[in-house]
PDB file of C-alpha atoms in Angstrom:
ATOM      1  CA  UNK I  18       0.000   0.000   0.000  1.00  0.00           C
ATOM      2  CA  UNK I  19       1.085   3.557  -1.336  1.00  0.00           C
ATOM      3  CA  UNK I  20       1.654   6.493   1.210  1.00  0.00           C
ATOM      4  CA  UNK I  21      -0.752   8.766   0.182  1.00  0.00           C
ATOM      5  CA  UNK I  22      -1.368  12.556   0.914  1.00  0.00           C
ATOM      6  CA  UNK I  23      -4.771  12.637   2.769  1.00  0.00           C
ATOM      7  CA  UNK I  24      -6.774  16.357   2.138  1.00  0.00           C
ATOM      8  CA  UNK I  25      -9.794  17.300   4.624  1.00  0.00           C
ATOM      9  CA  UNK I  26     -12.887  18.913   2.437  1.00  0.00           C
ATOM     10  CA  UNK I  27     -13.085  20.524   6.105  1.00  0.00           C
ATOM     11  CA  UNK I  28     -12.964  23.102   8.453  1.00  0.00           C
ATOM     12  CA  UNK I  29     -14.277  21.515  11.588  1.00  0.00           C
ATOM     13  CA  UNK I  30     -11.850  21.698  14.053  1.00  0.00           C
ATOM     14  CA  UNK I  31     -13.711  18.625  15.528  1.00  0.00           C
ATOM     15  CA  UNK I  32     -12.936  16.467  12.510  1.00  0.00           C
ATOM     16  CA  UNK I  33      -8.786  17.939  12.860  1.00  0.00           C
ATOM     17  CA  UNK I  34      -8.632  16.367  16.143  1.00  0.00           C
ATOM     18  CA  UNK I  35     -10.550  13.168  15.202  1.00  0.00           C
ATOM     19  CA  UNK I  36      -8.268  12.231  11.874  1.00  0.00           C
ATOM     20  CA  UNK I  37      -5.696  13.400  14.066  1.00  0.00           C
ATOM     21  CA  UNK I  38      -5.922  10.520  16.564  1.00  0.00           C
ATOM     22  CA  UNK I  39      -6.243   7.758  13.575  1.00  0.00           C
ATOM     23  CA  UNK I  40      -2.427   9.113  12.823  1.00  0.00           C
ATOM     24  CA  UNK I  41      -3.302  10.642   9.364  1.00  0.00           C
ATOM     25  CA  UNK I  42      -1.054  12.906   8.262  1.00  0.00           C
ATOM     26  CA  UNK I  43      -3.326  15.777   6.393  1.00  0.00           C
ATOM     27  CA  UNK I  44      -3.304  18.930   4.640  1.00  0.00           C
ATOM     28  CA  UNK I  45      -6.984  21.201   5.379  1.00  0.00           C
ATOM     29  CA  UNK I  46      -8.418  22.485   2.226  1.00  0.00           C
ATOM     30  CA  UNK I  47     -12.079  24.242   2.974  1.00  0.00           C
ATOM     31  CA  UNK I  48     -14.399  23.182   0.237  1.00  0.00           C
ATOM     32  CA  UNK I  49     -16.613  26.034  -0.953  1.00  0.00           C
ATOM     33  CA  UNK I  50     -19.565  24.069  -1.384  1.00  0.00           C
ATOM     34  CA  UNK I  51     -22.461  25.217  -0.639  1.00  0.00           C
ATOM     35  CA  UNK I  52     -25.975  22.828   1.318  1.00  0.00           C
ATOM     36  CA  UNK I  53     -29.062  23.334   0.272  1.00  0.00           C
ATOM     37  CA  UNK I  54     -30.932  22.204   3.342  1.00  0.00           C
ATOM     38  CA  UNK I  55     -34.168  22.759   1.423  1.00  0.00           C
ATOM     39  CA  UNK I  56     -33.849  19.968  -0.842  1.00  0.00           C
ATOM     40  CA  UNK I  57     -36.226  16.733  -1.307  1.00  0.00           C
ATOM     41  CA  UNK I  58     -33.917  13.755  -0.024  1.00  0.00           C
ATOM     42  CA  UNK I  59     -33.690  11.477   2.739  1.00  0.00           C
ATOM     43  CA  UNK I  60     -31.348  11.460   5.699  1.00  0.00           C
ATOM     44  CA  UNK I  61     -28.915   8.985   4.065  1.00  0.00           C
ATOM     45  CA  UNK I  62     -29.063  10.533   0.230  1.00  0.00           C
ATOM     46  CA  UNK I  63     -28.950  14.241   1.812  1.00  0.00           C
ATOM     47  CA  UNK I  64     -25.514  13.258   3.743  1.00  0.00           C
ATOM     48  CA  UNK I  65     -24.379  11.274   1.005  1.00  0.00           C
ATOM     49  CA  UNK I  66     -24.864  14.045  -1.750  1.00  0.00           C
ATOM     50  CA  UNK I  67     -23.692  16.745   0.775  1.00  0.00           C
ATOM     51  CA  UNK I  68     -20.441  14.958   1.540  1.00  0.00           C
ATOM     52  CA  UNK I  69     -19.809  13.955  -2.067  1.00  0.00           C
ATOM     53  CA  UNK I  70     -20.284  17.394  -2.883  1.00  0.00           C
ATOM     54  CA  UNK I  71     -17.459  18.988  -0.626  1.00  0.00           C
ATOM     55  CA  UNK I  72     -15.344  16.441  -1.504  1.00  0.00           C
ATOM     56  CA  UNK I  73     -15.748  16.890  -5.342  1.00  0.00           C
ATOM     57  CA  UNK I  74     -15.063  20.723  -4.671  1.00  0.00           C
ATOM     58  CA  UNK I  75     -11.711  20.223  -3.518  1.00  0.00           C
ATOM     59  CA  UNK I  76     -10.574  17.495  -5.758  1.00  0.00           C
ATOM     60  CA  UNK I  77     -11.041  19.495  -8.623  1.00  0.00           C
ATOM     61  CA  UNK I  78      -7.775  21.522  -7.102  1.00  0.00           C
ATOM     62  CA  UNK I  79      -5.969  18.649  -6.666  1.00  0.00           C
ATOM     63  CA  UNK I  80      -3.742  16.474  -9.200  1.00  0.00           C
ATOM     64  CA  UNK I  81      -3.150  14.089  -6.545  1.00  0.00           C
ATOM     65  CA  UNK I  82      -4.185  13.088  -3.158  1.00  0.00           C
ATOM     66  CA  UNK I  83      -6.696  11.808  -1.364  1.00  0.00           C
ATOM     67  CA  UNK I  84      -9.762  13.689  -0.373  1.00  0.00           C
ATOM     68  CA  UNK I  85     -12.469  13.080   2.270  1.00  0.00           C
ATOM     69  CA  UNK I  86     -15.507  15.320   2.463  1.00  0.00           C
ATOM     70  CA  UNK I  87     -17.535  14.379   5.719  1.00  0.00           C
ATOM     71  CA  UNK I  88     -21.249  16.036   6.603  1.00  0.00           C
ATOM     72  CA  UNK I  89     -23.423  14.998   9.082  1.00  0.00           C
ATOM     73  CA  UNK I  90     -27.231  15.882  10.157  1.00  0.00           C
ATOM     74  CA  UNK I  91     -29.366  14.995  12.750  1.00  0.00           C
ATOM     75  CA  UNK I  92     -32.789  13.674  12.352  1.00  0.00           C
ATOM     76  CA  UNK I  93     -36.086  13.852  14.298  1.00  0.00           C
ATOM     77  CA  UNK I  94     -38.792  12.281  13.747  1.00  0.00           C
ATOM     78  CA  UNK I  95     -37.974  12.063   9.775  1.00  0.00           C
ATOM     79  CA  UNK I  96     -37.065  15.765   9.630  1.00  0.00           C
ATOM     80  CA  UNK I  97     -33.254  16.674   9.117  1.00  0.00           C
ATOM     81  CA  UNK I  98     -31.803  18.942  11.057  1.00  0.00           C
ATOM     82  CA  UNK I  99     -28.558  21.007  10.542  1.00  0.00           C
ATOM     83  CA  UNK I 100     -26.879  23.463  12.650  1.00  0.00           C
ATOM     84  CA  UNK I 101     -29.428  25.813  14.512  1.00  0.00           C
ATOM     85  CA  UNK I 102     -29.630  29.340  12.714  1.00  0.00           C
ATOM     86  CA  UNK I 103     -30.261  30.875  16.577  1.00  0.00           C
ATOM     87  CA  UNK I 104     -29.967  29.987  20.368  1.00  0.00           C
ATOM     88  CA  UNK I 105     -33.963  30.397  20.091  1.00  0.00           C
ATOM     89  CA  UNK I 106     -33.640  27.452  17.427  1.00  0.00           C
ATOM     90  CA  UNK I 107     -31.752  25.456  19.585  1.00  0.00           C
ATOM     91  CA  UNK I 108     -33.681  25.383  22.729  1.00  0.00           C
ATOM     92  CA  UNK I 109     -36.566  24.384  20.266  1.00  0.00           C
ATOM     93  CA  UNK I 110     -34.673  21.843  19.089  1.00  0.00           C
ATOM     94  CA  UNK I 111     -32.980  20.674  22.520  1.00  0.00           C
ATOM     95  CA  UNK I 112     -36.650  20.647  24.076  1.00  0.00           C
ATOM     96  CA  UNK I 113     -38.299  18.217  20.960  1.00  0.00           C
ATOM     97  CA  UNK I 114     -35.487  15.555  21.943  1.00  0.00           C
ATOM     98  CA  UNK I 115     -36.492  15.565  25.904  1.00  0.00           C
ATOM     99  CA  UNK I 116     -37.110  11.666  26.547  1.00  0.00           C
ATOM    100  CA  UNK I 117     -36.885  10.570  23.315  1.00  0.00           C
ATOM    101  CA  UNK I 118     -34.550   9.213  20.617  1.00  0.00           C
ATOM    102  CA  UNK I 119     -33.132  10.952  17.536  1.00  0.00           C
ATOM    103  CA  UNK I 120     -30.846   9.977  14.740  1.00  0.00           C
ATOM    104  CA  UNK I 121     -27.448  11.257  13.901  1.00  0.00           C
ATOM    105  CA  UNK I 122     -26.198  10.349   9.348  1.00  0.00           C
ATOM    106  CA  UNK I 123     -23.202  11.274   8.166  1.00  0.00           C
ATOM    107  CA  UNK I 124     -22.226  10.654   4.781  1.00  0.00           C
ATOM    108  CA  UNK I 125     -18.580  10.239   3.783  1.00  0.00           C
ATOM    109  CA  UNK I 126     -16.840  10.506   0.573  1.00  0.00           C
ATOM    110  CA  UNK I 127     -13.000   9.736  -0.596  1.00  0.00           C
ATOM    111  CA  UNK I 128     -12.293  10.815  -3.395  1.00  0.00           C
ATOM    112  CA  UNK I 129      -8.621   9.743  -5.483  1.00  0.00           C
ATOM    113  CA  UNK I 130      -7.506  12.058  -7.572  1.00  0.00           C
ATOM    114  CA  UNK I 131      -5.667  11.118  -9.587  1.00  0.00           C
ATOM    115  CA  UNK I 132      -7.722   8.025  -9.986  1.00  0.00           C
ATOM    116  CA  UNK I 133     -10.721   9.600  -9.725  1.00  0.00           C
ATOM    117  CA  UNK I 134     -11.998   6.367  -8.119  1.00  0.00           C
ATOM    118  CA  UNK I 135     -14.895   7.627  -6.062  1.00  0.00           C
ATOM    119  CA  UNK I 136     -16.197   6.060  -2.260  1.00  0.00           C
ATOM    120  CA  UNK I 137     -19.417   6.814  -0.922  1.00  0.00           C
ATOM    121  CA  UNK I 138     -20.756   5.737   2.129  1.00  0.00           C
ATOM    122  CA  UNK I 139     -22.469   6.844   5.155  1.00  0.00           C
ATOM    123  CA  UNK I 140     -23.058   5.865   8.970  1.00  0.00           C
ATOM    124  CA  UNK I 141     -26.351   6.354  11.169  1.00  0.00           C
ATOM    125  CA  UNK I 142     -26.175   6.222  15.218  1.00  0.00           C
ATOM    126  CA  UNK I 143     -29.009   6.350  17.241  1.00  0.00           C
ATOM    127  CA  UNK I 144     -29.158   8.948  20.344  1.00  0.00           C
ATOM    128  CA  UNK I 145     -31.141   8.190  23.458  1.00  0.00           C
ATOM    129  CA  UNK I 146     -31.819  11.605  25.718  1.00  0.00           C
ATOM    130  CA  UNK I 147     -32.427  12.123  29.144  1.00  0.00           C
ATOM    131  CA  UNK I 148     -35.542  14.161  30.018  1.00  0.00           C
ATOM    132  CA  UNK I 149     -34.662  17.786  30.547  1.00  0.00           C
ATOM    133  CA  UNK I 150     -35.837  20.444  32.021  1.00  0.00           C
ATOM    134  CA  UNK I 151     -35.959  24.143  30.495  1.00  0.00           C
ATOM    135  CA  UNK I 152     -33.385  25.131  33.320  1.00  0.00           C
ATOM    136  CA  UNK I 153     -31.038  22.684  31.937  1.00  0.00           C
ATOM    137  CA  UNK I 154     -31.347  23.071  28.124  1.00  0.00           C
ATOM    138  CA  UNK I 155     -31.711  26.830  28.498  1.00  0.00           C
ATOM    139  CA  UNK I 156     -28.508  26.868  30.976  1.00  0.00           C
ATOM    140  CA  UNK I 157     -26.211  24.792  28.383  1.00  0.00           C
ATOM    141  CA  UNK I 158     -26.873  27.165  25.587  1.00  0.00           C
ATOM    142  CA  UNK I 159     -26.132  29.769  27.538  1.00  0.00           C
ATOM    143  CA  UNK I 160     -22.377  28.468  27.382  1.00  0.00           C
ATOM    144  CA  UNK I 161     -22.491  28.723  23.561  1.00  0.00           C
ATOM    145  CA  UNK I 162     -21.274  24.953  23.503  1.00  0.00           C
ATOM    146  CA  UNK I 163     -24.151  24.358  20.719  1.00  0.00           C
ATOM    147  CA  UNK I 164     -23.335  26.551  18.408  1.00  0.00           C
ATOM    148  CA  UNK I 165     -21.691  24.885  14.975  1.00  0.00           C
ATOM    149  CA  UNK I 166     -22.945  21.801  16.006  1.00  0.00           C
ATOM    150  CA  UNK I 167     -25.544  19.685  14.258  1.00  0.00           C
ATOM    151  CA  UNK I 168     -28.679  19.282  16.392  1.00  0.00           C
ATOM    152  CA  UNK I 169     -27.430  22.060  18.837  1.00  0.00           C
ATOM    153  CA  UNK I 170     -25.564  19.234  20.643  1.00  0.00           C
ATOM    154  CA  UNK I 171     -22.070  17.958  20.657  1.00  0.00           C
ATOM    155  CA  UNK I 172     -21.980  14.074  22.295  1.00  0.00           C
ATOM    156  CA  UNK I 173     -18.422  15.598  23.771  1.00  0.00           C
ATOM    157  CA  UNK I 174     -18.937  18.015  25.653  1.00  0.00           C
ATOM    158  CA  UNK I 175     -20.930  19.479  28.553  1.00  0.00           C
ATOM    159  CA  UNK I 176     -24.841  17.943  26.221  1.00  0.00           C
ATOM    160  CA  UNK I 177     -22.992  14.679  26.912  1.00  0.00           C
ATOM    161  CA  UNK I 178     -24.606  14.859  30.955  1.00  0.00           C
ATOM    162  CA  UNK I 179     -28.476  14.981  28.556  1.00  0.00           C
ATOM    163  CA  UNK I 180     -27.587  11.262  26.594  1.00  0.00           C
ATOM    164  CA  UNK I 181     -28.733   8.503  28.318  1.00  0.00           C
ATOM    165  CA  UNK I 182     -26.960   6.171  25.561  1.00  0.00           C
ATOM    166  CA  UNK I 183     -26.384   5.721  21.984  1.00  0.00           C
ATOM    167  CA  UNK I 184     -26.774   2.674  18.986  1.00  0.00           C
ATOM    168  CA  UNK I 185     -24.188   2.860  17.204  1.00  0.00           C
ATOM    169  CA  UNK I 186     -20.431   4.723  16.424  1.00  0.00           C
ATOM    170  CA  UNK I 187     -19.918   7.673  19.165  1.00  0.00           C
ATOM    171  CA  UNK I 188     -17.488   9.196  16.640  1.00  0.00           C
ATOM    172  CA  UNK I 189     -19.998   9.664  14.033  1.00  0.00           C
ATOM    173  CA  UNK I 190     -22.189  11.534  16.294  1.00  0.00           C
ATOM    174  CA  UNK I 191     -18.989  14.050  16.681  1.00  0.00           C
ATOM    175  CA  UNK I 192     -19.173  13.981  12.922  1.00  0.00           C
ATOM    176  CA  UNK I 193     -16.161  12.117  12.080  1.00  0.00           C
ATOM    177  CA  UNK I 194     -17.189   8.383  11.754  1.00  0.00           C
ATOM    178  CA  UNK I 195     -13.756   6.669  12.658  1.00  0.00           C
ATOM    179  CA  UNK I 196     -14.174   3.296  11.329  1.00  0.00           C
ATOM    180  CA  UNK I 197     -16.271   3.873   8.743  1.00  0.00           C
ATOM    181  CA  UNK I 198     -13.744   6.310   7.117  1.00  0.00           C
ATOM    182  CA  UNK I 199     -10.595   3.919   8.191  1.00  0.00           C
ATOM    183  CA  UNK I 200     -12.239   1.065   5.625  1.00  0.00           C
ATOM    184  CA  UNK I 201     -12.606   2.821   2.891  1.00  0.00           C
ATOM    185  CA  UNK I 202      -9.277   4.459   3.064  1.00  0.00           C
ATOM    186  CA  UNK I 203      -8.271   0.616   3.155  1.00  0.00           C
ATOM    187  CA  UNK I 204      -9.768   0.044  -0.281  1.00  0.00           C
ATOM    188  CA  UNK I 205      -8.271   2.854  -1.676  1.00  0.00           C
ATOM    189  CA  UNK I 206      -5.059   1.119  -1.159  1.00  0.00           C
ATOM    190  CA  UNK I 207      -4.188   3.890   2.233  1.00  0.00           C
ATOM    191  CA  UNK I 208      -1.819   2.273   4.844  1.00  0.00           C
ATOM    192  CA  UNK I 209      -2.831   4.484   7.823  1.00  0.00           C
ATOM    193  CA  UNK I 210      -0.264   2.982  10.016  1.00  0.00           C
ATOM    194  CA  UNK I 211       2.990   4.305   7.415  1.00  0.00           C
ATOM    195  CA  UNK I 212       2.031   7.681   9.069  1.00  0.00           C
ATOM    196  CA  UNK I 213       3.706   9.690  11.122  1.00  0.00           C
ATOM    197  CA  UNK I 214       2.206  11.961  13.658  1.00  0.00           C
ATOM    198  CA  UNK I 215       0.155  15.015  11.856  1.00  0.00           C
ATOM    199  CA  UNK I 216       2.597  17.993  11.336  1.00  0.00           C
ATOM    200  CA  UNK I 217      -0.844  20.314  10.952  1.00  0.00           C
ATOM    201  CA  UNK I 218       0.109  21.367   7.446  1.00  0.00           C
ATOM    202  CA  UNK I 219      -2.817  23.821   5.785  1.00  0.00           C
ATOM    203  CA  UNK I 220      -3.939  25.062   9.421  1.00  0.00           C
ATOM    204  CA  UNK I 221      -3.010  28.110   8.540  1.00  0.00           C
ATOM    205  CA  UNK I 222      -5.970  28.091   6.216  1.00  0.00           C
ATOM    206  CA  UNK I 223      -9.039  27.869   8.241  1.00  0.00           C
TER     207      UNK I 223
END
């Protein structure tokens, strides 16, 4: 298997620190793509087009390389649900999951290119939450902790004390579906373990 240079379709500093721990050695490249929230799909084809999209963005700038454009929504019941546009959208959303379960998709895409050989995939995890209070939900936004985040939540920090459990990958919740992305830089013929430590090249970009 051929060392390969990996490029992140991201700016998440979330997904840095998560491709940072699987030893990849990356360069960031922001793709300019833009969502369209409003469009007809479900969960999986939304994530799945979305990623695929980013990722397609930046290997058009790219002779070489491989590229891996991640997005991720959450879902409740059968509506997707991106980042919330205002802490008044957040509560609103916080408050629908009280006592109930909600999903989290993220689609992934790798993209060789000099190939062009194309992977798309995606990864669902179910999220169980506690019954809270308006106190509690109103008190965590009030740290500014939801903001960026899908769902108004992040599984890692302090919204982790509202999730009673989860079905399925906890990484993929944070956006950044570990495994899922380790396979199919596998069958693109990526040896993650001929890498050494990230050297944060392209941070300067974001």
């Amino acid at each position: 298997m051929a060392k390969q240079k990996i490029i992140l379709a991201t700016t998440s500093p979330r997904r840095h620190g998560l491709a940072q721990t699987m030893g990849l050695d990356f360069e960031i490249v922001p793709s300019s793509y833009e969502e369209d929230m409003t469009q007809k799909m479900n969960p999986r084809e939304m994530v799945m087009a979305f990623s695929y999209g980013k990722a397609l963005d930046v290997s058009k700038k790219h002779k070489e390389g491989i590229v891996i454009g991640v997005d991720t929504i959450c879902v409740f019941k059968g509506k997707n649900l991106g980042k919330p546009s205002s802490d008044k959208d957040a509560f609103k959303m916080l408050k629908s999951f009280s006592g109930k379960k909600q999903y989290v998709y993220s689609g992934v895409c790798l993209i060789d290119c000099k190939t062009g050989k194309t992977i798309k995939d995606y990864e669902v995890t179910e999220v169980y939450f506690k019954k809270m209070s308006d106190n509690e939900i109103k008190s965590y936004i009030n740290t500014g902790e939801h903001k960026d985040k899908a769902g108004g939540y992040g599984i890692q920090d302090l919204s982790s004390i509202f999730i009673k459990k989860i079905n399925g990958c906890y990484f993929n919740v944070m956006g950044f579906p570990i495994y899922n992305i380790y396979k199919n830089l596998t069958k693109l013929g990526v040896d993650i373990f001929q890498y050494e430590r990230w050297s944060g090249v392209g941070i300067d970009k974001v």
